[in-house]
mmCIF file of C-alpha atoms (C1' of nucleotides) in Angstrom:
data_model
loop_
_atom_site.group_PDB
_atom_site.id
_atom_site.type_symbol
_atom_site.label_atom_id
_atom_site.label_comp_id
_atom_site.label_asym_id
_atom_site.label_seq_id
_atom_site.Cartn_x
_atom_site.Cartn_y
_atom_site.Cartn_z
ATOM 1 C CA MET A 1 -56.349 31.150 47.217
ATOM 2 C CA THR A 2 -57.408 30.528 43.658
ATOM 3 C CA ASN A 3 -57.724 26.819 44.275
ATOM 4 C CA THR A 4 -60.588 24.757 45.570
ATOM 5 C CA ARG A 5 -58.628 22.814 48.156
ATOM 6 C CA TYR A 6 -60.012 24.815 51.040
ATOM 7 C CA THR A 7 -63.584 24.080 50.049
ATOM 8 C CA VAL A 8 -62.827 20.389 49.543
ATOM 9 C CA ALA A 9 -61.026 20.198 52.889
ATOM 10 C CA ILE A 10 -64.030 21.615 54.731
ATOM 11 C CA HIS A 11 -66.311 19.295 52.819
ATOM 12 C CA VAL A 12 -64.241 16.244 53.733
ATOM 13 C CA LEU A 13 -63.880 17.194 57.380
ATOM 14 C CA THR A 14 -67.606 17.763 57.647
ATOM 15 C CA LEU A 15 -68.147 14.348 56.113
ATOM 16 C CA LEU A 16 -65.799 12.771 58.652
ATOM 17 C CA ALA A 17 -67.619 14.546 61.453
ATOM 18 C CA TYR A 18 -70.882 13.300 60.011
ATOM 19 C CA ALA A 19 -69.525 9.731 60.012
ATOM 20 C CA GLY A 20 -68.471 9.933 63.642
ATOM 21 C CA PRO A 21 -65.927 7.343 64.780
ATOM 22 C CA GLU A 22 -66.262 5.275 61.614
ATOM 23 C CA ALA A 23 -63.259 5.414 59.255
ATOM 24 C CA LEU A 24 -64.015 6.511 55.698
ATOM 25 C CA THR A 25 -61.899 5.431 52.739
ATOM 26 C CA SER A 26 -60.534 7.976 50.305
ATOM 27 C CA GLU A 27 -62.581 6.256 47.628
ATOM 28 C CA TYR A 28 -65.806 6.740 49.559
ATOM 29 C CA ILE A 29 -64.942 10.358 50.304
ATOM 30 C CA ALA A 30 -64.092 10.927 46.657
ATOM 31 C CA GLY A 31 -67.603 9.722 45.836
ATOM 32 C CA SER A 32 -69.104 12.528 47.898
ATOM 33 C CA VAL A 33 -66.735 15.203 46.618
ATOM 34 C CA ASN A 34 -67.032 13.836 43.087
ATOM 35 C CA THR A 35 -63.363 13.578 42.294
ATOM 36 C CA ASN A 36 -60.431 11.158 42.350
ATOM 37 C CA PRO A 37 -59.324 9.338 45.541
ATOM 38 C CA VAL A 38 -55.760 10.529 45.057
ATOM 39 C CA VAL A 39 -56.902 14.117 45.127
ATOM 40 C CA ILE A 40 -58.631 13.428 48.435
ATOM 41 C CA ARG A 41 -55.534 11.759 49.887
ATOM 42 C CA ARG A 42 -53.398 14.699 48.858
ATOM 43 C CA ILE A 43 -55.600 17.124 50.745
ATOM 44 C CA LEU A 44 -56.060 14.862 53.747
ATOM 45 C CA ALA A 45 -52.294 14.372 53.972
ATOM 46 C CA GLY A 46 -52.014 18.088 54.694
ATOM 47 C CA LEU A 47 -54.763 17.933 57.297
ATOM 48 C CA ARG A 48 -52.979 15.038 58.953
ATOM 49 C CA VAL A 49 -49.829 17.109 59.279
ATOM 50 C CA ALA A 50 -51.970 19.735 60.987
ATOM 51 C CA GLY A 51 -53.159 17.120 63.445
ATOM 52 C CA LEU A 52 -56.785 17.223 62.342
ATOM 53 C CA VAL A 53 -57.161 13.669 61.009
ATOM 54 C CA ARG A 54 -55.435 10.322 61.027
ATOM 55 C CA SER A 55 -55.236 7.592 58.416
ATOM 56 C CA GLN A 56 -55.133 3.840 58.684
ATOM 57 C CA GLY A 57 -54.092 1.431 55.938
ATOM 58 C CA GLY A 58 -55.453 -2.010 55.149
ATOM 59 C CA PRO A 59 -58.962 -3.406 55.131
ATOM 60 C CA GLY A 60 -61.339 -1.493 57.360
ATOM 61 C CA GLY A 61 -58.899 1.409 57.272
ATOM 62 C CA GLY A 62 -59.524 4.937 56.116
ATOM 63 C CA TRP A 63 -59.662 8.399 57.641
ATOM 64 C CA GLN A 64 -60.952 9.677 60.953
ATOM 65 C CA LEU A 65 -61.380 13.080 62.529
ATOM 66 C CA LEU A 66 -59.108 13.485 65.548
ATOM 67 C CA ARG A 67 -61.003 16.258 67.309
ATOM 68 C CA ALA A 68 -64.480 17.114 68.398
ATOM 69 C CA PRO A 69 -66.252 18.998 65.577
ATOM 70 C CA ASP A 70 -66.751 22.068 67.759
ATOM 71 C CA ALA A 71 -62.983 22.198 68.334
ATOM 72 C CA VAL A 72 -62.172 22.748 64.661
ATOM 73 C CA SER A 73 -62.766 26.207 63.196
ATOM 74 C CA LEU A 74 -62.791 27.088 59.536
ATOM 75 C CA LEU A 75 -59.781 29.302 60.210
ATOM 76 C CA GLU A 76 -57.807 26.320 61.412
ATOM 77 C CA VAL A 77 -58.705 24.442 58.261
ATOM 78 C CA LEU A 78 -57.580 27.388 56.164
ATOM 79 C CA ARG A 79 -54.244 27.478 57.948
ATOM 80 C CA ALA A 80 -53.854 23.749 57.389
ATOM 81 C CA VAL A 81 -54.380 23.838 53.637
ATOM 82 C CA ASP A 82 -53.029 27.222 52.610
ATOM 83 C CA THR A 83 -50.030 29.092 53.866
ATOM 84 C CA GLU A 84 -50.165 31.794 51.225
ATOM 85 C CA THR A 85 -51.445 35.294 51.703
ATOM 86 C CA SER A 86 -54.530 36.425 49.835
ATOM 87 C CA PHE A 87 -52.686 39.523 48.614
ATOM 88 C CA PRO A 88 -49.451 38.879 46.754
ATOM 89 C CA LEU A 89 -47.206 41.892 46.198
ATOM 90 C CA HIS A 90 -45.355 42.791 42.985
ATOM 91 C CA ALA A 91 -43.922 40.072 40.754
ATOM 92 C CA THR A 92 -40.669 42.018 40.571
ATOM 93 C CA PRO A 93 -39.662 44.606 43.199
ATOM 94 C CA PRO A 94 -40.698 48.189 42.383
ATOM 95 C CA ASN A 95 -38.185 50.881 41.524
ATOM 96 C CA PRO A 96 -36.507 52.078 44.747
ATOM 97 C CA ALA A 97 -35.584 55.356 43.027
ATOM 98 C CA CYS A 98 -39.280 56.319 42.937
ATOM 99 C CA PRO A 99 -40.815 57.627 46.163
ATOM 100 C CA VAL A 100 -43.973 55.615 45.579
ATOM 101 C CA GLY A 101 -42.150 52.498 44.427
ATOM 102 C CA ARG A 102 -39.843 52.697 47.404
ATOM 103 C CA SER A 103 -42.549 52.667 50.056
ATOM 104 C CA ILE A 104 -45.658 51.111 48.520
ATOM 105 C CA GLN A 105 -44.915 47.533 49.511
ATOM 106 C CA ALA A 106 -44.428 48.279 53.181
ATOM 107 C CA LEU A 107 -47.607 50.345 53.242
ATOM 108 C CA LEU A 108 -49.693 47.734 51.490
ATOM 109 C CA THR A 109 -48.374 44.941 53.663
ATOM 110 C CA GLY A 110 -49.925 46.654 56.667
ATOM 111 C CA HIS A 111 -53.286 47.299 55.054
ATOM 112 C CA PHE A 112 -53.480 43.842 53.486
ATOM 113 C CA HIS A 113 -52.668 42.263 56.802
ATOM 114 C CA ALA A 114 -55.505 44.119 58.474
ATOM 115 C CA ALA A 115 -57.911 42.995 55.768
ATOM 116 C CA GLN A 116 -56.838 39.397 55.998
ATOM 117 C CA ALA A 117 -57.073 39.466 59.791
ATOM 118 C CA ALA A 118 -60.664 40.682 59.539
ATOM 119 C CA MET A 119 -61.441 37.824 57.190
ATOM 120 C CA GLU A 120 -59.825 35.302 59.492
ATOM 121 C CA ARG A 121 -61.758 36.569 62.503
ATOM 122 C CA GLU A 122 -64.938 35.745 60.614
ATOM 123 C CA LEU A 123 -63.739 32.240 59.723
ATOM 124 C CA ALA A 124 -62.683 31.609 63.315
ATOM 125 C CA ARG A 125 -66.298 32.000 64.405
ATOM 126 C CA VAL A 126 -67.506 28.965 62.439
ATOM 127 C CA SER A 127 -66.754 25.373 63.500
ATOM 128 C CA LEU A 128 -67.305 21.993 61.923
ATOM 129 C CA ARG A 129 -70.097 21.485 64.411
ATOM 130 C CA ASP A 130 -71.922 24.496 63.012
ATOM 131 C CA LEU A 131 -71.709 23.010 59.538
ATOM 132 C CA LEU A 132 -72.695 19.567 60.802
ATOM 133 C CA GLU A 133 -75.798 20.931 62.499
ATOM 134 C CA ASP A 134 -76.784 22.809 59.372
ATOM 135 C CA VAL A 135 -76.301 19.702 57.243
ATOM 136 C CA LYS A 136 -78.452 17.645 59.596
ATOM 137 C CA ALA A 137 -81.105 20.337 59.633
ATOM 138 C CA GLN A 138 -81.410 20.160 55.844
ATOM 139 C CA PRO A 139 -84.628 18.678 54.448
ATOM 140 C CA ALA A 140 -84.159 15.176 53.097
ATOM 141 C CA MET B 1 -56.709 36.695 43.876
ATOM 142 C CA THR B 2 -53.499 34.827 43.265
ATOM 143 C CA ASN B 3 -52.226 37.546 40.958
ATOM 144 C CA THR B 4 -50.385 40.759 41.598
ATOM 145 C CA ARG B 5 -52.663 43.020 39.572
ATOM 146 C CA TYR B 6 -54.355 44.435 42.613
ATOM 147 C CA THR B 7 -51.072 45.500 44.132
ATOM 148 C CA VAL B 8 -49.892 47.002 40.856
ATOM 149 C CA ALA B 9 -53.182 48.849 40.384
ATOM 150 C CA ILE B 10 -52.905 50.466 43.809
ATOM 151 C CA HIS B 11 -49.288 51.331 43.122
ATOM 152 C CA VAL B 12 -50.133 52.979 39.812
ATOM 153 C CA LEU B 13 -53.094 54.914 41.184
ATOM 154 C CA THR B 14 -50.989 56.167 44.053
ATOM 155 C CA LEU B 15 -48.375 57.269 41.552
ATOM 156 C CA LEU B 16 -51.009 59.135 39.518
ATOM 157 C CA ALA B 17 -52.260 60.788 42.689
ATOM 158 C CA TYR B 18 -48.682 61.740 43.518
ATOM 159 C CA ALA B 19 -48.285 63.310 40.071
ATOM 160 C CA GLY B 20 -51.426 65.395 40.455
ATOM 161 C CA PRO B 21 -52.889 66.787 37.214
ATOM 162 C CA GLU B 22 -49.866 65.832 35.155
ATOM 163 C CA ALA B 23 -50.377 62.946 32.739
ATOM 164 C CA LEU B 24 -47.975 60.011 33.128
ATOM 165 C CA THR B 25 -47.073 57.725 30.227
ATOM 166 C CA SER B 26 -47.340 53.972 30.578
ATOM 167 C CA GLU B 27 -43.611 53.798 29.999
ATOM 168 C CA TYR B 28 -42.894 56.124 32.892
ATOM 169 C CA ILE B 29 -45.278 54.225 35.139
ATOM 170 C CA ALA B 30 -43.684 50.947 34.095
ATOM 171 C CA GLY B 31 -40.397 52.392 35.264
ATOM 172 C CA SER B 32 -41.741 52.794 38.777
ATOM 173 C CA VAL B 33 -43.466 49.421 38.876
ATOM 174 C CA ASN B 34 -40.478 47.800 37.194
ATOM 175 C CA THR B 35 -42.326 45.989 34.436
ATOM 176 C CA ASN B 36 -43.438 46.331 30.806
ATOM 177 C CA PRO B 37 -45.582 49.278 29.612
ATOM 178 C CA VAL B 38 -48.089 46.896 28.049
ATOM 179 C CA VAL B 39 -48.675 45.265 31.412
ATOM 180 C CA ILE B 40 -49.412 48.707 32.833
ATOM 181 C CA ARG B 41 -51.803 49.561 29.998
ATOM 182 C CA ARG B 42 -53.664 46.302 30.493
ATOM 183 C CA ILE B 43 -54.289 47.072 34.137
ATOM 184 C CA LEU B 44 -55.090 50.734 33.529
ATOM 185 C CA ALA B 45 -57.557 49.762 30.810
ATOM 186 C CA GLY B 46 -59.594 48.007 33.490
ATOM 187 C CA LEU B 47 -59.377 50.993 35.808
ATOM 188 C CA ARG B 48 -60.572 53.218 32.979
ATOM 189 C CA VAL B 49 -63.655 51.049 32.520
ATOM 190 C CA ALA B 50 -64.283 51.524 36.229
ATOM 191 C CA GLY B 51 -64.120 55.295 35.713
ATOM 192 C CA LEU B 52 -61.037 55.799 37.849
ATOM 193 C CA VAL B 53 -58.619 57.051 35.189
ATOM 194 C CA ARG B 54 -58.522 58.387 31.675
ATOM 195 C CA SER B 55 -55.980 58.010 28.903
ATOM 196 C CA GLN B 56 -54.817 60.376 26.214
ATOM 197 C CA GLY B 57 -52.819 59.428 23.123
ATOM 198 C CA GLY B 58 -50.125 61.396 21.341
ATOM 199 C CA PRO B 59 -47.254 63.534 22.567
ATOM 200 C CA GLY B 60 -47.857 64.898 26.044
ATOM 201 C CA GLY B 61 -50.498 62.221 26.525
ATOM 202 C CA GLY B 62 -50.655 59.560 29.199
ATOM 203 C CA TRP B 63 -52.837 58.660 32.163
ATOM 204 C CA GLN B 64 -54.601 60.801 34.733
ATOM 205 C CA LEU B 65 -56.573 60.091 37.876
ATOM 206 C CA LEU B 66 -60.189 61.162 37.456
ATOM 207 C CA ARG B 67 -61.080 61.519 41.119
ATOM 208 C CA ALA B 68 -59.787 63.122 44.253
ATOM 209 C CA PRO B 69 -57.487 60.663 46.039
ATOM 210 C CA ASP B 70 -59.693 60.607 49.125
ATOM 211 C CA ALA B 71 -62.619 59.532 46.936
ATOM 212 C CA VAL B 72 -60.996 56.248 45.900
ATOM 213 C CA SER B 73 -60.916 53.423 48.422
ATOM 214 C CA LEU B 74 -58.847 50.270 48.167
ATOM 215 C CA LEU B 75 -62.110 48.344 47.993
ATOM 216 C CA GLU B 76 -63.100 50.212 44.860
ATOM 217 C CA VAL B 77 -59.769 49.377 43.293
ATOM 218 C CA LEU B 78 -60.240 45.709 44.171
ATOM 219 C CA ARG B 79 -63.644 45.692 42.535
ATOM 220 C CA ALA B 80 -62.175 47.325 39.444
ATOM 221 C CA VAL B 81 -59.431 44.771 38.895
ATOM 222 C CA ASP B 82 -60.928 41.560 40.213
ATOM 223 C CA THR B 83 -64.442 40.273 39.985
ATOM 224 C CA GLU B 84 -63.638 36.843 41.379
ATOM 225 C CA THR B 85 -64.390 35.638 44.860
ATOM 226 C CA SER B 86 -61.532 34.773 47.188
ATOM 227 C CA PHE B 87 -63.143 31.406 47.921
ATOM 228 C CA PRO B 88 -63.856 29.250 44.887
ATOM 229 C CA LEU B 89 -66.121 26.249 45.456
ATOM 230 C CA HIS B 90 -65.611 22.713 44.105
ATOM 231 C CA ALA B 91 -64.096 22.166 40.661
ATOM 232 C CA THR B 92 -66.897 19.711 39.888
ATOM 233 C CA PRO B 93 -70.242 19.722 41.749
ATOM 234 C CA PRO B 94 -70.375 17.426 44.795
ATOM 235 C CA ASN B 95 -72.532 14.314 44.887
ATOM 236 C CA PRO B 96 -76.175 15.318 45.472
ATOM 237 C CA ALA B 97 -76.919 11.829 46.803
ATOM 238 C CA CYS B 98 -74.759 12.555 49.855
ATOM 239 C CA PRO B 99 -76.291 14.701 52.610
ATOM 240 C CA VAL B 100 -73.058 16.615 53.060
ATOM 241 C CA GLY B 101 -72.355 16.902 49.340
ATOM 242 C CA ARG B 102 -75.887 18.118 48.750
ATOM 243 C CA SER B 103 -75.764 21.046 51.135
ATOM 244 C CA ILE B 104 -72.139 21.978 51.672
ATOM 245 C CA GLN B 105 -71.905 24.504 48.853
ATOM 246 C CA ALA B 106 -74.875 26.542 49.994
ATOM 247 C CA LEU B 107 -73.587 26.562 53.561
ATOM 248 C CA LEU B 108 -70.076 27.585 52.595
ATOM 249 C CA THR B 109 -71.309 30.291 50.274
ATOM 250 C CA GLY B 110 -72.853 32.015 53.254
ATOM 251 C CA HIS B 111 -69.831 31.740 55.503
ATOM 252 C CA PHE B 112 -67.383 32.695 52.754
ATOM 253 C CA HIS B 113 -69.467 35.713 51.911
ATOM 254 C CA ALA B 114 -69.348 36.888 55.504
ATOM 255 C CA ALA B 115 -65.578 36.467 55.589
ATOM 256 C CA GLN B 116 -65.092 38.327 52.345
ATOM 257 C CA ALA B 117 -67.407 41.113 53.487
ATOM 258 C CA ALA B 118 -65.303 41.572 56.621
ATOM 259 C CA MET B 119 -62.194 41.824 54.488
ATOM 260 C CA GLU B 120 -63.832 44.343 52.187
ATOM 261 C CA ARG B 121 -64.970 46.512 55.076
ATOM 262 C CA GLU B 122 -61.340 46.791 56.072
ATOM 263 C CA LEU B 123 -60.247 47.758 52.551
ATOM 264 C CA ALA B 124 -63.047 50.309 52.312
ATOM 265 C CA ARG B 125 -61.490 52.242 55.177
ATOM 266 C CA VAL B 126 -58.302 53.051 53.285
ATOM 267 C CA SER B 127 -58.159 55.617 50.475
ATOM 268 C CA LEU B 128 -55.520 56.673 47.984
ATOM 269 C CA ARG B 129 -55.093 59.814 50.031
ATOM 270 C CA ASP B 130 -54.084 57.730 53.036
ATOM 271 C CA LEU B 131 -51.417 56.019 50.961
ATOM 272 C CA LEU B 132 -50.313 59.299 49.431
ATOM 273 C CA GLU B 133 -49.857 60.894 52.828
ATOM 274 C CA ASP B 134 -47.856 57.934 54.043
ATOM 275 C CA VAL B 135 -45.663 58.051 50.961
ATOM 276 C CA LYS B 136 -44.997 61.749 51.430
ATOM 277 C CA ALA B 137 -44.250 61.200 55.102
ATOM 278 C CA GLN B 138 -41.522 58.686 54.234
ATOM 279 C CA PRO B 139 -37.939 59.754 54.881
ATOM 280 C CA ALA B 140 -36.056 60.653 51.730
ATOM 281 C "C1'" DT C 1 -47.743 68.325 5.801
ATOM 282 C "C1'" DC C 2 -44.943 65.474 8.432
ATOM 283 C "C1'" DA C 3 -42.510 63.317 12.090
ATOM 284 C "C1'" DA C 4 -42.599 62.082 16.798
ATOM 285 C "C1'" DT C 5 -45.171 60.381 20.531
ATOM 286 C "C1'" DC C 6 -48.380 57.696 22.734
ATOM 287 C "C1'" DC C 7 -52.194 54.403 23.372
ATOM 288 C "C1'" DG C 8 -54.883 50.058 21.636
ATOM 289 C "C1'" DC C 9 -55.002 45.585 20.497
ATOM 290 C "C1'" DA C 10 -53.806 41.208 19.030
ATOM 291 C "C1'" DA C 11 -50.621 37.565 19.149
ATOM 292 C "C1'" DC C 12 -47.315 34.871 21.167
ATOM 293 C "C1'" DC C 13 -44.293 32.903 24.863
ATOM 294 C "C1'" DA C 14 -42.390 30.468 29.044
ATOM 295 C "C1'" DG C 15 -43.290 29.177 33.509
ATOM 296 C "C1'" DA C 16 -46.193 27.843 37.166
ATOM 297 C "C1'" DA C 17 -50.371 26.154 39.261
ATOM 298 C "C1'" DT C 18 -54.302 23.216 39.176
ATOM 299 C "C1'" DG C 19 -57.032 19.146 39.215
ATOM 300 C "C1'" DG C 20 -56.979 14.718 37.479
ATOM 301 C "C1'" DT C 21 -55.049 10.064 36.441
ATOM 302 C "C1'" DT C 22 -52.142 5.886 36.423
ATOM 303 C "C1'" DC C 23 -48.986 2.896 38.525
ATOM 304 C "C1'" DC C 24 -46.739 0.370 41.965
ATOM 305 C "C1'" DG C 25 -45.011 -0.492 46.592
ATOM 306 C "C1'" DA C 26 -45.945 -1.153 51.513
ATOM 307 C "C1'" DA C 27 -48.691 -1.979 55.373
ATOM 308 C "C1'" DT C 28 -52.551 -3.982 57.501
ATOM 309 C "C1'" DT C 29 -56.336 -7.073 58.150
ATOM 310 C "C1'" DG C 30 -58.454 -11.481 58.698
ATOM 311 C "C1'" DC D 1 -51.953 -15.581 51.703
ATOM 312 C "C1'" DA D 2 -55.258 -12.600 49.513
ATOM 313 C "C1'" DA D 3 -57.807 -8.464 49.725
ATOM 314 C "C1'" DT D 4 -57.866 -3.812 51.031
ATOM 315 C "C1'" DT D 5 -56.161 0.621 51.736
ATOM 316 C "C1'" DC D 6 -52.883 4.296 52.001
ATOM 317 C "C1'" DG D 7 -48.276 6.483 50.195
ATOM 318 C "C1'" DG D 8 -45.805 8.494 46.796
ATOM 319 C "C1'" DA D 9 -44.005 9.339 42.396
ATOM 320 C "C1'" DA D 10 -44.830 10.420 37.754
ATOM 321 C "C1'" DC D 11 -47.332 12.275 34.099
ATOM 322 C "C1'" DC D 12 -50.990 14.981 31.687
ATOM 323 C "C1'" DA D 13 -54.031 18.736 29.780
ATOM 324 C "C1'" DT D 14 -55.762 23.019 30.935
ATOM 325 C "C1'" DT D 15 -55.578 27.507 32.614
ATOM 326 C "C1'" DC D 16 -53.476 31.565 34.516
ATOM 327 C "C1'" DT D 17 -49.787 34.790 34.866
ATOM 328 C "C1'" DG D 18 -46.594 38.194 33.655
ATOM 329 C "C1'" DG D 19 -43.859 39.500 29.961
ATOM 330 C "C1'" DT D 20 -42.817 40.679 25.083
ATOM 331 C "C1'" DT D 21 -43.194 42.039 20.188
ATOM 332 C "C1'" DG D 22 -45.400 44.202 16.436
ATOM 333 C "C1'" DC D 23 -48.328 47.257 14.178
ATOM 334 C "C1'" DG D 24 -52.120 50.421 13.499
ATOM 335 C "C1'" DG D 25 -54.326 54.748 14.745
ATOM 336 C "C1'" DA D 26 -54.810 59.009 16.998
ATOM 337 C "C1'" DT D 27 -52.832 63.223 18.602
ATOM 338 C "C1'" DT D 28 -49.541 66.843 18.967
ATOM 339 C "C1'" DG D 29 -46.712 70.419 17.380
ATOM 340 C "C1'" DA D 30 -43.127 72.057 14.326
#
DNA sequence: TCAATCCGCAACCAGAATGGTTCCGAATTG
DNA sequence: CAATTCGGAACCATTCTGGTTGCGGATTGA
């Protein structure tokens, strides 16, 4: 999770929710995110696989949200863009001849999993609708 | 947090706790972690700044844990090796002319902070002593 | 005094990841 | 048929990562 894809994905989905049923082009979306349309399409392609959005080619085409904003949690978005754990283990396996090296990975896997689960519980509590309402409540 | 330094740091500190008052050389430690001594020194240098360990040059020198194992939590180790957030924002700032682009960063900062805090609370509950006891309880 | 041991630090390296960009083909629309 | 839009491949510069080498300096103990 060193990359910014998660943040951009939430941004884009919130924008789609903001737009309602209207389809937004990757070029328009890129204007809000302030990046290149291809970067947007790359991220949205992953969200499409997850069933969150659909795309339509040709004039008048673009991207649409497939679910109600309150039916999409930030945890689901995380799962859609990132399959990696937040806590990678050793680059090369530790020495099995050392008592610590032999058991440290199994021990840490458990603790790291608990930490990540706590994080995910927090993200599961927030939906696109929450973000949308906050955006709309912002002063102009 | 894409790197493995956190895992290695916990491994090394657990090893120092296992060794008790005896000083361990970076070469010995590297043998357990299965990497290069310089990599170990780089990580331990950060832990020394955090006040967790001390180093001693010359024959018989090496690295020692400066605190009781139950006085070092996994959260403290995380803080010592990594100052970055788990949730980076956009690579370039979003478009302030867009209602979503204008407010999304502030909104996400709040939610990401809550998620990270939940993760850190979990890590704060585990100490080096917990790991040490689990290591010692492992079958030979 | 001297040799061995150990850390400290800088430099360098290959590989991977990241975000960005260009290009062209295919599908759709009207 | 022309304009629009996505799809996908290719390429790029930058940064990060873990690993490695080399050398200086400090400490220890014979």
